[in-house]
Amino acid sequence: MVSEQETKKQPPMEVIDAKLNQKSDGKHASVSERKRNCDSEVSALRKLVKMERRRADAALAEVERERAASAMTAKEAMEMIQRLQHEKNSIEMAADQQRRLSEAKHVHDEEVIQSLESLLWSYEEELGLLRQQLGPRRS
């Protein structure tokens, strides 16, 4: 940004115009006087151009700082997105593995329950047969 001090240093256009229209004692200025006037006008214009270049350079530098800050922010945001995606993938993989293990455990538990029910059924059948065999002997 251009400071207020730099803008105050600029000669007003009225001063430049007055120098251009300047004459000595109502008569045409001499060649050497006109040359001095021209030289001072050129000098004033050069100073004005120099100040405008400084202002333009300052504005460009500010734009470049803003661009660099924006690029850095975008880079940090992309890195965070990638990190979060990686974490999400890791969590999804762990959840999938946990789900598979849980399903396998459930299948195994069902098989164990079925096996125990079958074993219990066979013991009850055997117990029933043994009771039938003991029935006539008890009396």
Short mmCIF file of C-alpha atoms in Angstrom, two decimals, residues 42 45 48 53 55 57 62 71-72 74-76 85 90-91 96-97 102 107 115 119 122 131-132 136 139:
data_model
loop_
_atom_site.label_atom_id
_atom_site.label_comp_id
_atom_site.label_asym_id
_atom_site.label_seq_id
_atom_site.Cartn_x
_atom_site.Cartn_y
_atom_site.Cartn_z
CA VAL A 42 11.14 17.84 -16.65
CA LEU A 45 7.75 15.24 -14.01
CA LEU A 48 6.35 12.43 -10.26
CA ARG A 53 6.74 3.90 -9.97
CA ARG A 55 3.63 3.40 -5.63
CA ASP A 57 6.08 -1.23 -7.08
CA GLU A 62 1.51 -6.09 -1.76
CA ALA A 71 -0.94 -19.98 -2.13
CA MET A 72 0.37 -21.01 1.30
CA ALA A 74 -4.32 -23.29 -0.27
CA LYS A 75 -1.33 -25.62 0.14
CA GLU A 76 -2.03 -26.06 3.85
CA GLN A 85 -8.58 -38.57 3.58
CA SER A 90 -7.35 -45.99 7.67
CA ILE A 91 -10.49 -45.86 9.81
CA ASP A 96 -13.95 -53.30 7.56
CA GLN A 97 -11.48 -55.61 9.28
CA SER A 102 -17.14 -59.84 14.01
CA VAL A 107 -20.52 -67.56 12.38
CA SER A 115 -22.97 -78.12 17.96
CA LEU A 119 -24.85 -82.57 21.63
CA SER A 122 -28.19 -86.45 21.67
CA ARG A 131 -34.74 -94.06 31.48
CA GLN A 132 -36.82 -96.35 29.30
CA PRO A 136 -39.05 -101.76 33.84
CA SER A 139 -40.57 -101.79 39.47
#
